[in-house]
Amino acid sequence: MIERDIHMKLLLVAMHIEASARAVPLGPAMLASVVKRAFPETVQVSLLDLYLHQTAEACAELILATEPDWVGFSLYVWNRGLGREIAQRLRQRKPTLLLFAGGSEVTADPVGVLGEGCLDLVLPGEGEDLIVEVLGRVLRGEAVAMIQAAIRPSSVPDLSTLPSPYLDGTLEPAAYSGLLWELSRGCPFRCDFCFESRGTTGIRRVPMDRVLAELRLFEACGVSQVFVLDPTFNFDKNQAKVILRLIAAEAPASHFSFELRSEFIDAELASLFAAIHCSLQIGLQSADDAVLRGISRSIDRADFEAKVLLLHQAGASYGFDLIYGLPGDTLAGFQASLDFALSLAPNHLDLFPLSVLPGTRLHDTAPGLQLRHLPEIPYTVLDSPTFSAADMDAAARLAQACDRLYSQGKAVPWFALLREAVELPPSQLFLRFADHAEAHPDPDTTTLQVAFFNTCLADPMAAALAADIIRYFALSGTLLEGRAESTKDPLLWLRTQTQMATFQHDPGHLLEHLEAGVTELAALAFLVPANPCRFLLYLEGEGVHCQELSTEEATALEGLLGGLCPDSEQENARRFLDTVLIP
Ligand code: SF4
């Protein structure tokens, strides 16, 4: 029987890697919602966001300042250490506090986490039903040791029984720069390295009426970025299509991030993705079927290519994950996977070393596979019979170079063209780039890219063309990313929504020929002769427009920008902007 006049203060703590659009305390908020519903008059719940860069001492201070009776932590692989240190300090400062934890690290290693001796209770599995049961027992005065002894890993069979922390006001969407949006739990696949594969194999879905209500709330709150929590969003194609149509109708301005399986992409799904603002991530992991079979995955390369082509043709933005250090894989095999991935023109590539996470099947099989890994966070593979420590270092260097040159360097529009001109497979090009970046470090990625291709291309005309292409796409990318409110003030428009630069070749003509399908640098050099000039790049509609400037116009605009334009010229410059350029 719960005492009505008890008022306990529960603080649920999220420890994020860093402040980012993904740093949303959805897990703690889900628990907060069920606790509020179960104990509306006895438990007062609040949330606290902490970050890895904060000291344990500072975090403990922030927690104690809320004067809690109970503190619950969400523990993941990256924050277990910080959580332990905070709990140690809380234990010293206020011994009467009830301290408990849940989250994937607790699910993977409940005995180990409890054995660290800082916590009273650990709640493995999905916590919503379990926390209500456990807090009810605590309120009834049961001994903590008895409660812990009775705890079993929990899961919520029917997600429609859970309240939405967005809809009940626990999480205020407008307070975050992005939102996590849970659409399902569970995964039907059994990849050995993944924690998801250890739970129940079925997928449980959030009911559609809640999906719609949350979507409408996000739109009403002006949410700009939504990260969909569903590791295989398109496993049920029909359901995925229904949700994509809802997004197009209800939240057309927001950007969504999805994780997909390639097998379940079809042309209709591809065009529905292309019709909304979204980015898609596909777990490729390796392009070698034999390697993938070693971790309970597989790939049909022809099917993968065909499905990705559907996304490409529809105009959807997609990227891949690749893992190095997989059992049975080699450095050469990883390079071949990288070359395969790049041949499909992804918008970005995420390359990771294999981690052998506690609680996964791979953790159990690693000794038999002679897969040596760090015993603690981040559990990264050190070596295996086929992937030596030196190979792991070489793969890490390759991954870094790929990230800098390709993903960070926004090289998608020109990578194939320049790589063809250099006549190297992508992995070899990245190795050469790594050498160059180490010998001639430059914090500016575009400058580094230009300098690198200058060393690769023997023909100075080709190098000048490459430099223009790289710089044009870097500048237009900056404009598109920084898209601001339109303004009628010419000077403000010039300062915030344009880029001025000198090109050796007319970028507008270059773009026309690239869009018309010219795929060789030599052909482009023939079609677009050098003609150095100043250009003004500015946003027009969904794209970037390029305006050639006369010497007088360029001088006037530069003077206006630098505040050096003589009064007599200002009027001319402003009129030029007003009448000629502003869309
Ligand atoms: S890696 Fe993806 S597909 Fe494989 S088990 Fe994990 S969530 Fe499922």
XYZ file of N, CA and C and ligand atoms in Angstrom, residues 187 189-191 193-194 196-197 231-232 261 285 297, ligand 1:
47
model
N 14.933 -6.133 -32.894
C 15.450 -6.278 -34.251
C 15.316 -7.738 -34.646
N 17.105 -9.300 -36.740
C 18.381 -9.868 -37.181
C 19.247 -10.225 -35.970
N 20.351 -10.923 -36.238
C 21.120 -11.506 -35.137
C 22.610 -11.232 -35.290
N 22.967 -10.035 -35.698
C 24.391 -9.730 -35.932
C 25.171 -9.916 -34.625
N 27.927 -8.815 -33.371
C 28.600 -7.713 -32.670
C 27.611 -6.759 -32.017
N 26.325 -6.981 -32.261
C 25.334 -5.965 -31.882
C 24.547 -6.401 -30.669
N 21.591 -5.404 -29.875
C 20.162 -5.593 -30.183
C 19.824 -7.066 -30.410
N 20.803 -7.808 -30.942
C 20.508 -9.187 -31.339
C 20.347 -10.115 -30.148
N 16.236 0.473 -35.686
C 17.442 0.044 -36.400
C 17.164 -0.534 -37.780
N 15.928 -0.905 -38.054
C 15.581 -1.438 -39.382
C 14.244 -0.808 -39.789
N 17.761 -1.268 -43.852
C 18.343 -2.481 -44.417
C 18.151 -2.374 -45.927
N 28.876 -2.692 -43.350
C 29.862 -3.359 -42.451
C 31.013 -4.011 -43.220
N 25.758 -12.232 -40.507
C 25.120 -11.353 -41.486
C 25.404 -11.937 -42.865
S 23.382 -4.476 -36.436
Fe 21.360 -3.694 -37.009
S 20.400 -5.405 -38.084
Fe 22.103 -6.283 -36.913
S 21.192 -6.957 -34.968
Fe 21.975 -4.871 -34.701
S 20.235 -3.534 -35.076
Fe 19.746 -5.546 -35.930
